[in-house]
Coordinates of C-alpha atoms and ligand atoms in Angstrom, one line a residue:
X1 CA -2.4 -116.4 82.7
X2 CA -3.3 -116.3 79.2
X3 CA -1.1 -115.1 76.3
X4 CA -4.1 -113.2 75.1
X5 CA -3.9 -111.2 78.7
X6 CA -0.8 -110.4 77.6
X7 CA -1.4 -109.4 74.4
X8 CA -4.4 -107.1 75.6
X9 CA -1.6 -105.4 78.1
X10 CA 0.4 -104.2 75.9
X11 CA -2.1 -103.5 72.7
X12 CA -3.4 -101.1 75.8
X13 CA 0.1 -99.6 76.5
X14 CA 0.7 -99.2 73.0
X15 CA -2.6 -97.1 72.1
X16 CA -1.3 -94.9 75.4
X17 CA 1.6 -94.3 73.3
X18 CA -0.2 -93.4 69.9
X19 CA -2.6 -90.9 71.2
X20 CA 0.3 -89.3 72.7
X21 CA 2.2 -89.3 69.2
X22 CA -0.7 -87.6 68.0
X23 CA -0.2 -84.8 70.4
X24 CA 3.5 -84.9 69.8
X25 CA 3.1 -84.5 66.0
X26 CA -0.1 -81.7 66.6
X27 CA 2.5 -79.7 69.0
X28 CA 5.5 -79.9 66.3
X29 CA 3.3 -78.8 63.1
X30 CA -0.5 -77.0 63.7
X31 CA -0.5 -76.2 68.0
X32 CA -0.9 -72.4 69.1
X33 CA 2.5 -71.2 70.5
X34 CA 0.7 -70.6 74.1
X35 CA -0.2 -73.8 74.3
X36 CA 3.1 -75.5 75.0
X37 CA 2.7 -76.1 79.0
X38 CA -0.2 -77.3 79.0
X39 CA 0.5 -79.8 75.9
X40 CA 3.7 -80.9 77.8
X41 CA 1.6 -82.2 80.6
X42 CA -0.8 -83.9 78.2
X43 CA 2.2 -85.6 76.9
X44 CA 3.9 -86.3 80.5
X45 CA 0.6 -87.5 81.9
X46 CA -0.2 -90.0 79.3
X47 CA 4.1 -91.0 79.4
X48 CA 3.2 -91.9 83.2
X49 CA 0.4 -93.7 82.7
X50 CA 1.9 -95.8 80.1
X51 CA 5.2 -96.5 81.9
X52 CA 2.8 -97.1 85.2
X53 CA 0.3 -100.0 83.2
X54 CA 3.9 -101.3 82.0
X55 CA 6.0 -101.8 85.4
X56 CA 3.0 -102.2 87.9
X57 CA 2.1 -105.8 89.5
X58 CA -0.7 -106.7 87.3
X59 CA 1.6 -106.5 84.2
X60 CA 3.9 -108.5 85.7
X61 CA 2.2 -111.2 87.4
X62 CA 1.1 -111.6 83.6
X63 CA 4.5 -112.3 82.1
X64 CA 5.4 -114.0 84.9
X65 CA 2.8 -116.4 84.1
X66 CA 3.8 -116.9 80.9
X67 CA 8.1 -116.6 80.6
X68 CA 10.9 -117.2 82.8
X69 CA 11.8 -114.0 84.0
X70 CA 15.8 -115.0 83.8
X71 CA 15.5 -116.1 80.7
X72 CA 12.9 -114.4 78.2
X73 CA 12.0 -118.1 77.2
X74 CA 8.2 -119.4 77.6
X75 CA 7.3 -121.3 80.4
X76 CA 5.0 -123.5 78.1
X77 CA 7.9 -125.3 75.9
X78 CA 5.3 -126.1 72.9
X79 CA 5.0 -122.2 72.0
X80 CA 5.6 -122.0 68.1
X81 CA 7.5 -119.6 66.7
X82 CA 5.7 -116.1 66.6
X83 CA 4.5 -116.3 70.1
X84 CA 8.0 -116.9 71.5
X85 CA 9.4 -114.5 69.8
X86 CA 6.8 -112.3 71.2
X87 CA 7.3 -113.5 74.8
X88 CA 11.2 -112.5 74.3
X89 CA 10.6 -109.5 73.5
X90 CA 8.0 -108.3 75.5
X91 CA 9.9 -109.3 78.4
X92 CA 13.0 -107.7 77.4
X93 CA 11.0 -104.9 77.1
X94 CA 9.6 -105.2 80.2
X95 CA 13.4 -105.4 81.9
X96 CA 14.6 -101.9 80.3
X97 CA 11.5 -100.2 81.4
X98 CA 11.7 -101.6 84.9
X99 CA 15.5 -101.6 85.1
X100 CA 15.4 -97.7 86.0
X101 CA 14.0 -96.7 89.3
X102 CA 11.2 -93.7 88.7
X103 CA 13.1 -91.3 90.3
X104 CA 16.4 -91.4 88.1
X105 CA 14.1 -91.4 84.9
X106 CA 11.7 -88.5 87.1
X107 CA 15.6 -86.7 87.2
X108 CA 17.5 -87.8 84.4
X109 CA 13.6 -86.1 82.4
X110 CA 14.0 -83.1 84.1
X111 CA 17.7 -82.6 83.5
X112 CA 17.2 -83.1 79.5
X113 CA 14.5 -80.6 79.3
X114 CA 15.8 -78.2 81.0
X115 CA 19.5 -79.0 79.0
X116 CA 17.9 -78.7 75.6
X117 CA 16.6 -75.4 76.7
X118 CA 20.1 -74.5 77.9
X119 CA 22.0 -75.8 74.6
X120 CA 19.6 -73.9 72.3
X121 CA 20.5 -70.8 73.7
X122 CA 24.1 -71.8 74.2
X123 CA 24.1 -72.5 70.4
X124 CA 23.0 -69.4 69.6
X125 CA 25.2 -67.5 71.6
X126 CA 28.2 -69.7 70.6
X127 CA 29.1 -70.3 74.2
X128 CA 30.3 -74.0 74.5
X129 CA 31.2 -73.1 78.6
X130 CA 27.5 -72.3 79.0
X131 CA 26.5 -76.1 78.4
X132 CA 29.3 -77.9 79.0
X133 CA 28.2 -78.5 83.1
X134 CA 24.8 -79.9 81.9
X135 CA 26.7 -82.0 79.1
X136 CA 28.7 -83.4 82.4
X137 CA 25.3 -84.1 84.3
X138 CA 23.9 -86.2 81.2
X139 CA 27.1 -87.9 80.5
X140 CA 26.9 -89.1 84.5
X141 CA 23.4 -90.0 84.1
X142 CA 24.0 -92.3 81.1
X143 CA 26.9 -94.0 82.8
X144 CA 24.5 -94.4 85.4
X145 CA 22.1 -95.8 83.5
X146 CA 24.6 -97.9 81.6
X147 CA 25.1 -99.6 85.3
X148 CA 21.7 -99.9 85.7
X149 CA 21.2 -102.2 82.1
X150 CA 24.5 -104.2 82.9
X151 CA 26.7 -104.4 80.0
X152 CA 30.2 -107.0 79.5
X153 CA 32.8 -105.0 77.8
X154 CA 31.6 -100.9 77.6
X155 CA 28.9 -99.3 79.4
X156 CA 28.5 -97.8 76.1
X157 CA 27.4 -101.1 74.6
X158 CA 24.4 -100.7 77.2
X159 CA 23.6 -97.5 75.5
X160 CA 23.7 -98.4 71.9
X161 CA 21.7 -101.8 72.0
X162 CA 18.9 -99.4 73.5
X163 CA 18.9 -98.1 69.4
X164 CA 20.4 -101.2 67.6
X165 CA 19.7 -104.2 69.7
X166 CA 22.8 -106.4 69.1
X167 CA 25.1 -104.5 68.0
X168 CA 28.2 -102.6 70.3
X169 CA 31.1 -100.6 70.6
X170 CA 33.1 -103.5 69.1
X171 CA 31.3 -104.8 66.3
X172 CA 30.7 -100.6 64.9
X173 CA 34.7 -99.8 65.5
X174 CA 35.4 -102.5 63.2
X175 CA 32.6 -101.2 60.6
X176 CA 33.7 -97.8 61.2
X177 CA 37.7 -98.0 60.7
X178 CA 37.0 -99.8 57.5
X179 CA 34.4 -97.4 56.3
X180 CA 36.6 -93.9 57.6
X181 CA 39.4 -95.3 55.6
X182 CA 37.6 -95.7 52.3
X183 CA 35.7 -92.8 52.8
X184 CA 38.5 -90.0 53.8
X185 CA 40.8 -92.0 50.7
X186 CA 37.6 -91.3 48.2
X187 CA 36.8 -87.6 49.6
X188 CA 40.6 -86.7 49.1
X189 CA 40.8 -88.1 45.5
X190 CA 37.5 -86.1 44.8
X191 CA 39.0 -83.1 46.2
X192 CA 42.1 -83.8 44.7
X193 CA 41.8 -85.1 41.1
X194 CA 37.6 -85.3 40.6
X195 CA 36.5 -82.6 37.9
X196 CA 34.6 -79.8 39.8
X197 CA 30.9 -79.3 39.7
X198 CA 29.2 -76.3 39.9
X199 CA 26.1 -76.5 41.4
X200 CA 25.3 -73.0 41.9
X201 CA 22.1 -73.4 40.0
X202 CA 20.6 -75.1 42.9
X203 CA 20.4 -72.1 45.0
X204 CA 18.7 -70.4 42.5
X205 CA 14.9 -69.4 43.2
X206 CA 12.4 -71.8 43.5
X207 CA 9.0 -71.1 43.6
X208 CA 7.9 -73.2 47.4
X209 CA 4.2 -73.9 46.4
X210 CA 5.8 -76.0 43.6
X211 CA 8.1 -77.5 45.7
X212 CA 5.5 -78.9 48.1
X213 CA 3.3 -79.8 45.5
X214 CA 6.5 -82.2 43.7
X215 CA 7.1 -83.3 46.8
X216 CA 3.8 -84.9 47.3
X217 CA 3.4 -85.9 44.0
X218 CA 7.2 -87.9 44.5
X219 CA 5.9 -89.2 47.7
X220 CA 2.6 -90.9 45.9
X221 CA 4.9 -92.4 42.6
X222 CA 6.9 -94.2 45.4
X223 CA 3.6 -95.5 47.0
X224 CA 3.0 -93.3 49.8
X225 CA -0.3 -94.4 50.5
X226 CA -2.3 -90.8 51.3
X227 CA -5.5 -92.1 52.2
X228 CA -3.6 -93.7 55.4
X229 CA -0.6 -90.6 55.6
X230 CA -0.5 -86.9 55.1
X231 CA 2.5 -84.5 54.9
X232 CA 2.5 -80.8 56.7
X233 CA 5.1 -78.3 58.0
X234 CA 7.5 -78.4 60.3
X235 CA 11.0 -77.3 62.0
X236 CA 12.8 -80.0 61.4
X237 CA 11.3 -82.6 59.2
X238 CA 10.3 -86.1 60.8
X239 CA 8.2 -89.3 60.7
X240 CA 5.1 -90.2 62.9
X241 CA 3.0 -93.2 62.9
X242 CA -0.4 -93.6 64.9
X243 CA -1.0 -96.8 63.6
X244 CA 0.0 -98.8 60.2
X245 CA -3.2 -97.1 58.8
X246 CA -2.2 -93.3 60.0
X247 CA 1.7 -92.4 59.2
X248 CA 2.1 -88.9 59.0
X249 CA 5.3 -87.2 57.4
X250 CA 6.8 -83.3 57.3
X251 CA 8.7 -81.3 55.4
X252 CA 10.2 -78.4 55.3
X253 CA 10.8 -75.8 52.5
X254 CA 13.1 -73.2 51.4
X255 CA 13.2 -70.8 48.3
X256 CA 16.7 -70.9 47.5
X257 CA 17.6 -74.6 48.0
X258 CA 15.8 -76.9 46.2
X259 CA 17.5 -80.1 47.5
X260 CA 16.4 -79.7 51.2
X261 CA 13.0 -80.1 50.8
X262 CA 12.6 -82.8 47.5
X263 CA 15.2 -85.0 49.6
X264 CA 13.8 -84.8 53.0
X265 CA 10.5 -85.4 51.7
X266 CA 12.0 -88.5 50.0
X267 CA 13.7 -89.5 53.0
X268 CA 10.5 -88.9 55.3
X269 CA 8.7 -90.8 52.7
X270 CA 10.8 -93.8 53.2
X271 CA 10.7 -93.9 57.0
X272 CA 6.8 -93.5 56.3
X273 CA 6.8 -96.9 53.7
X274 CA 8.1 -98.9 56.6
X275 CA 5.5 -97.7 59.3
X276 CA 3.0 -98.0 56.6
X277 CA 4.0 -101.5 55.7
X278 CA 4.3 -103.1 59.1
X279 CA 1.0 -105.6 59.2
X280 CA -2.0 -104.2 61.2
X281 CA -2.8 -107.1 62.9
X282 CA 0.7 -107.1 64.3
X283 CA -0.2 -103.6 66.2
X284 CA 0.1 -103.4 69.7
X285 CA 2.3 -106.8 69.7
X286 CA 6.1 -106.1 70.2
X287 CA 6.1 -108.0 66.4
X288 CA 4.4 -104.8 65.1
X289 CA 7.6 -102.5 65.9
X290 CA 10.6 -101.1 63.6
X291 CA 13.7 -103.7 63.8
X292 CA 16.1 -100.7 65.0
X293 CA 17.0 -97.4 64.2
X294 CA 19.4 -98.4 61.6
X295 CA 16.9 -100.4 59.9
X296 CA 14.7 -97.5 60.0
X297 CA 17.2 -95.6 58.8
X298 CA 18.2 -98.1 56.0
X299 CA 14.8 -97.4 54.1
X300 CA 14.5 -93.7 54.4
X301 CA 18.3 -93.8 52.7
X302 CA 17.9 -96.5 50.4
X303 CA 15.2 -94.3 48.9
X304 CA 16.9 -90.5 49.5
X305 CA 19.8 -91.8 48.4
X306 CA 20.3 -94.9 46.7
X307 CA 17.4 -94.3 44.4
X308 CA 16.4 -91.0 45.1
X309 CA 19.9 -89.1 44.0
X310 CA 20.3 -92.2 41.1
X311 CA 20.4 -91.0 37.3
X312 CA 17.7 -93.6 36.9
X313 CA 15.3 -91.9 39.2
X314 CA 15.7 -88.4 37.9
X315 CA 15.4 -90.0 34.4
X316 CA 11.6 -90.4 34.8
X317 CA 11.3 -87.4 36.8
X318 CA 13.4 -84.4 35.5
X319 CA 10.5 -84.0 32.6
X320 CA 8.0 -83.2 35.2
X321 CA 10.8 -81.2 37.6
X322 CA 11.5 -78.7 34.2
X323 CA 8.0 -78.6 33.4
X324 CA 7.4 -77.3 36.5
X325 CA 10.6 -75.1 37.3
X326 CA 11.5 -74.1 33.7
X327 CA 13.7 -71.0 35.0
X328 CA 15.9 -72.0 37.6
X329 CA 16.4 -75.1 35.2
X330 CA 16.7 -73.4 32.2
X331 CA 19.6 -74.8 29.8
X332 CA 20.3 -77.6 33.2
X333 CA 20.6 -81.0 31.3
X334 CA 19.8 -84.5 33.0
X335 CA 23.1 -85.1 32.9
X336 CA 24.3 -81.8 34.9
X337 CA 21.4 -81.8 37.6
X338 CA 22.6 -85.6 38.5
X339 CA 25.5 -84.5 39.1
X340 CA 24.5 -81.1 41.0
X341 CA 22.2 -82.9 43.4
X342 CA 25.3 -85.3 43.9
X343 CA 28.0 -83.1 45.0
X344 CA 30.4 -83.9 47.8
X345 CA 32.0 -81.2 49.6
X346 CA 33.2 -81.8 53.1
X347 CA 31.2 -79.5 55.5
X348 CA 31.0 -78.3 58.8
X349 CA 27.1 -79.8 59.6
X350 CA 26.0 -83.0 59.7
X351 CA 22.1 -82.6 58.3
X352 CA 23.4 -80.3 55.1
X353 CA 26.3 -83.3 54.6
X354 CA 26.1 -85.1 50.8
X355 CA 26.0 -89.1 50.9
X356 CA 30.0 -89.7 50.9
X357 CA 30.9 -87.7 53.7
X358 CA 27.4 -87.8 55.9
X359 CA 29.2 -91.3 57.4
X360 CA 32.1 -89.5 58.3
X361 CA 30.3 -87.0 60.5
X362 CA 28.7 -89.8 62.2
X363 CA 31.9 -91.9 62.8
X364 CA 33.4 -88.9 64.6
X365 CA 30.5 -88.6 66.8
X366 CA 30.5 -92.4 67.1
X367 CA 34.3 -92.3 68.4
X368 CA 33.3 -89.1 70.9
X369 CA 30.5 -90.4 72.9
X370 CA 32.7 -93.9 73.1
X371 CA 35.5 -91.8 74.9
X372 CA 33.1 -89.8 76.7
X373 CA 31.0 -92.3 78.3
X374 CA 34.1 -94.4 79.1
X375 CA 35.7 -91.1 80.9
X376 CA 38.9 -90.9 78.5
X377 CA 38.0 -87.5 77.1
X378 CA 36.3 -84.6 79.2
X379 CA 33.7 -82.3 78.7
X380 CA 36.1 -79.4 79.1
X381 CA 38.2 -81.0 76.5
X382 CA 35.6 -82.0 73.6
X383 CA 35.6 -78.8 71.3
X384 CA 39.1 -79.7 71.1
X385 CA 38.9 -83.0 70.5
X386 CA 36.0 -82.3 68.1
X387 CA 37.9 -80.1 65.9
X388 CA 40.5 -82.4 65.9
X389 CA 38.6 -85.0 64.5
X390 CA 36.7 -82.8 61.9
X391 CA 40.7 -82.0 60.5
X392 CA 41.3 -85.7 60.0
X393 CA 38.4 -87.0 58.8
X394 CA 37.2 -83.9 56.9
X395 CA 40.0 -81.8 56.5
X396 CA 38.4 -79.1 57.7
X397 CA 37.8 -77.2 61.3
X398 CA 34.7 -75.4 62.8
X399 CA 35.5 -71.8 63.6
X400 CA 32.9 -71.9 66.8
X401 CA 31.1 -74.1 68.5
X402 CA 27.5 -73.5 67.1
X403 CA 28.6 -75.2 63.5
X404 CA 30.7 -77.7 65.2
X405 CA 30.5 -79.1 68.9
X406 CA 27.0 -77.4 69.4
X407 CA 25.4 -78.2 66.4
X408 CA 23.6 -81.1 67.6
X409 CA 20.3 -81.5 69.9
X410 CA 21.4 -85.7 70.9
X411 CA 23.3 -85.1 73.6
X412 CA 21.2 -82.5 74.8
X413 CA 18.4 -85.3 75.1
X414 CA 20.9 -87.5 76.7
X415 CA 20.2 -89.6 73.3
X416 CA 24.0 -91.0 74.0
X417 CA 24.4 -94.3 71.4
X418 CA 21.9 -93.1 68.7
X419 CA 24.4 -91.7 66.2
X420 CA 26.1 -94.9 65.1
X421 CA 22.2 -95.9 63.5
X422 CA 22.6 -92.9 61.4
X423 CA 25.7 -94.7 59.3
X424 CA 24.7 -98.2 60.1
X425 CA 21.4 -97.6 58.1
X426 CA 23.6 -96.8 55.1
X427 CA 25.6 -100.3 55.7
X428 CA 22.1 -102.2 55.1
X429 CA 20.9 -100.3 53.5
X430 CA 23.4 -100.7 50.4
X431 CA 23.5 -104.4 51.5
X432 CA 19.5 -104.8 50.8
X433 CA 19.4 -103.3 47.7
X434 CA 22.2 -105.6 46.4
X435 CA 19.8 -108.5 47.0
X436 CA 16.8 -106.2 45.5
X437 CA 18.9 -106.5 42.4
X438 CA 19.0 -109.8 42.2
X439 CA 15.4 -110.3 42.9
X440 CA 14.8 -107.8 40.3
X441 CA 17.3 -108.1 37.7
X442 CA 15.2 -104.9 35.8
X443 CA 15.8 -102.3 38.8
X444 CA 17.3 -99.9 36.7
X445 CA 14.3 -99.7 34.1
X446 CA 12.0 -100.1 36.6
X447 CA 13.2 -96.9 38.3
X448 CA 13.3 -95.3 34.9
X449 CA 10.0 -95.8 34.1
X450 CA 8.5 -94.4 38.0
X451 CA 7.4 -98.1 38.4
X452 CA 8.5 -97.3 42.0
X453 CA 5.7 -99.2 43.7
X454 CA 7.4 -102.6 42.6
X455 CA 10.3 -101.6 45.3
X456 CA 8.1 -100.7 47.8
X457 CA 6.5 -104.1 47.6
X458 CA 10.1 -105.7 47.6
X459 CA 10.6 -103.9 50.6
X460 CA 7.5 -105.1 52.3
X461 CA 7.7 -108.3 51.8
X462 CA 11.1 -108.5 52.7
X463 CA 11.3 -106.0 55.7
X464 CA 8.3 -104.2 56.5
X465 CA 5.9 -106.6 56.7
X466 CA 8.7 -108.8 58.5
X467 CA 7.9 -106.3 62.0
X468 CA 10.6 -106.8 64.7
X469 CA 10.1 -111.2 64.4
X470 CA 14.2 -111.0 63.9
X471 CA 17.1 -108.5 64.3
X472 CA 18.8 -106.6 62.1
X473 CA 21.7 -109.3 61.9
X474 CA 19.5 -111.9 61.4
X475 CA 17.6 -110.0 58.9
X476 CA 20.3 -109.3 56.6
X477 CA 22.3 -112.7 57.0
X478 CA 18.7 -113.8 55.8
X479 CA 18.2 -111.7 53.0
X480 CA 22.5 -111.9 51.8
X481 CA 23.5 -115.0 53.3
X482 CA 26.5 -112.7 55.0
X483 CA 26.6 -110.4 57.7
X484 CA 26.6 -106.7 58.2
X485 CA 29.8 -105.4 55.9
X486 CA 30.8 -101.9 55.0
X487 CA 32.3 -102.9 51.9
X488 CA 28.9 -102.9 49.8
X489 CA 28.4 -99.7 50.8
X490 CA 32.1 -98.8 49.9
X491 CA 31.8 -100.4 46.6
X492 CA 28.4 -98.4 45.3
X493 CA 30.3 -94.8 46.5
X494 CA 33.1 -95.8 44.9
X495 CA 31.5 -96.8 41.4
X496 CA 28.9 -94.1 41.6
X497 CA 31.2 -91.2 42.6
X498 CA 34.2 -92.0 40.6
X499 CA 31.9 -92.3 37.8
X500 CA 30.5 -88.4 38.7
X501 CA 34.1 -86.8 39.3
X502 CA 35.4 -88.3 36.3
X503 CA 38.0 -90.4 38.4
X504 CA 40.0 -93.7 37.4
X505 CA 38.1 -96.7 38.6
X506 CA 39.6 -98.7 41.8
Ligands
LIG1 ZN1 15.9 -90.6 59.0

């Protein structure tokens, strides 16, 4: 057996998968409405094939050949230091798609697809009783499932290191209580004692043709590279990648609020900088993949957020925005639309959240699917428990299920365990740009002048191009010398936001 075998396999698994992200992203943005079924199957056919080349003999008499199946470690001890890592993770890989048995993952499909179907209409309809038997079915399944992976404290640690390999219930509850009690203190004294903004002006008209064409013009100043990328429509804006040389983002557009589209297309664009810096001759290898989710997550906020909704940032571009939108911005300073584009105001839905209470939305989901999966809260007593939870962290209560317990599609895709990524992507994220600073002690004039592509570069160097050849622990002990903390992130809301509201510094 040769590693090169090896390599072949899964560069052959992994092209599989791209040519079926292409007909993923073709039936989210440009496919004819009637051609849906048939497209599924394309999809489910090429799924099948993959997951068949990945669990059937000849793959594994190949790894066999090459790792200690208990172990993940090489069978030739003198493997250096990329190729080991690449034998680890391949087999790991190889354990969670062979852990299942093909007809829980044949049921557990079947159940989702038809559930999602079942909670958009339930959503619509407001009726929380019309999903909640399919929500007990998944929530089975993934305790199932969490059996099936093996896990030592939770089986809800089985279900999170599927998104953030590593991490668990443990390790996030700690993150979390620290970050909920910073947050819910620094949302109260904006609330209480911060100097209201109005920000009324950002629902004003504006014109979408010039929306999309800022967008894309953003996109390229932060080194979007559009001869390998392209942005189109879609529902709900997302990320694609073919291939290093073919990452693909959308958008989504809307005449009276301006901040949804300019900040998803930021926050695509970052996803899109990763995929687009991960190295090409690392595709097909297990090297040439995204850390985690929260990693993943880490870049697209660092640059929605972090730069994206900085003074600095808006400093080089607010000329061009007026230039282009000179009514809706009429007699709107620098000053004013920093602070409009940075208003916090707790709200009932997660995706329209600002950047100091988004966390918060995600911690209560966080503590949710933990008592779920481990059977101390049911089904039947979740919008309860939900609205609960949105009165203590948010001070505030849904007033039906469709803006609170329905308003998500994760649970619906039995996606149990990806939430906590969400907020852990602003915990690196915060943590990587306070080494950025070091490395470049300018930052702030460099945003200031659009010199964006000098980020982007730090970025690749120090993640991108970095593939999956550590964790995300390792990673940022690497790049801080100390591991993953919420008080970074605490610090920069709390200096940024008590600066905005006008309230006494900590
Ligand atoms: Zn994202």
């Amino acid at each position: 057996m040769s590693i090169q075998e090896l390599k072949d396999r899964l560069a052959e698994i992994k092209k599989i998968d791209s040519i079926g992200a292409v007909l993923h992203w073709d039936q989210e943005t440009y496919m004819p409405e009637g051609a849906g079924d048939a497209r599924a199957e394309h999809i489910s056919y090429l799924s099948t094939l993959a997951h068949r080349l990945h669990t059937g003999q000849e793959f594994l008499n190949c790894l066999k050949g090459l790792v200690n199946m208990e172990t993940g470690e090489p069978l030739q001890p003198q493997t250096d230091a990329d190729t080991r890592r690449m034998l680890y993770l391949a087999w790991k890989d190889y354990r969670d798609v062979s852990t299942l048995p093909a007809d829980f993952v044949k049921e557990l499909a079947l159940l989702t697809a038809k559930s999602q179907q079942v909670w958009q209409k339930a959503r619509v309809e407001n009726d929380f009783n019309a999903f909640a038997p399919y929500l007990e079915k998944i929530i089975d399944f993934k305790r199932k499932e969490a059996e099936y992976y093996g896990y030592t404290t939770t089986p809800y640690d089985a279900l999170i290191d599927k998104f953030e390999p590593g991490m668990n219930t443990e390790k996030i509850t700690i993150l979390f209580n620290r970050l909920k009690e910073a947050l819910v203190q620094l949302v109260k004294d904006i609330r209480e004692k911060g100097t209201p903004i109005d920000d009324k002006p950002m629902q004003r008209s504006f014109d979408v043709d010039k929306q999309w064409e800022f967008g894309l013009k953003v996109a390229e100043v932060m080194g979007y590279d559009f001869t390998c990328g392209r942005q189109d429509k879609s529902a709900h804006p997302f990320t694609t990648t073919f291939h290093p040389t073919d990452v693909r983002i959308t958008t989504r557009l809307h005449k009276n609020n301006f901040k949804t589209a300019i900040f998803s297309t930021i926050h695509e664009t970052g996803h899109a900088l990763y995929e687009q810096g991960l190295r090409i001759d690392d595709y097909g290898s297990p090297l040439g993949e995204p850390i985690s989710f929260g990693i993943h997550e880490s870049q697209s906020r660092i640059w929605e957020n972090i730069i994206g909704r900085s003074r600095d940032f808006w400093y080089h571009f607010y000329p061009q925005l007026t230039g282009m939108f000179s009514r809706p911005l009429v007699n709107i300073n620098l000053d004013r639309f920093y602070k409009m584009i940075n208003t916090v105001k707790p709200s009932l839905i997660r995706v329209e959240a600002d950047e100091v209470t988004y966390s918060l939305h995600i911690m209560l989901r966080f503590e949710i699917e933990a008592l779920l999966i481990d059977g101390k809260l049911e089904v039947k007593d979740l919008p309860a428990a939900w609205d609960q939870k949105m009165e203590e962290f948010l001070g505030i209560r849904p007033e039906d299920y469709k803006d609170g317990v329905l308003q998500d599609v994760h649970w619906s895709m039995g996606a149990f365990g990806y939430f906590p990524s969400y907020a852990l992507g602003n915990l690196y994220g915060a943590m990587m740009v306070n080494r950025m600073q070091k490395d470049i002690p300018d930052l702030s004039e460099t945003i200031k002048s659009g010199k964006l592509p000098i980020i982007r570069e730090w970025l690749r160097n120090n993640v991108h191009s970095i593939g999956h050849r550590m964790d995300a622990e390792e990673l940022i002990r690497k790049l801080t010398g100390e591991s993953l903390s919420a008080e970074p992130f605490i610090h920069y809301l709390e200096k940024k936001y008590r600066d905005i509201y006008a309230l006494p510094n900590k």
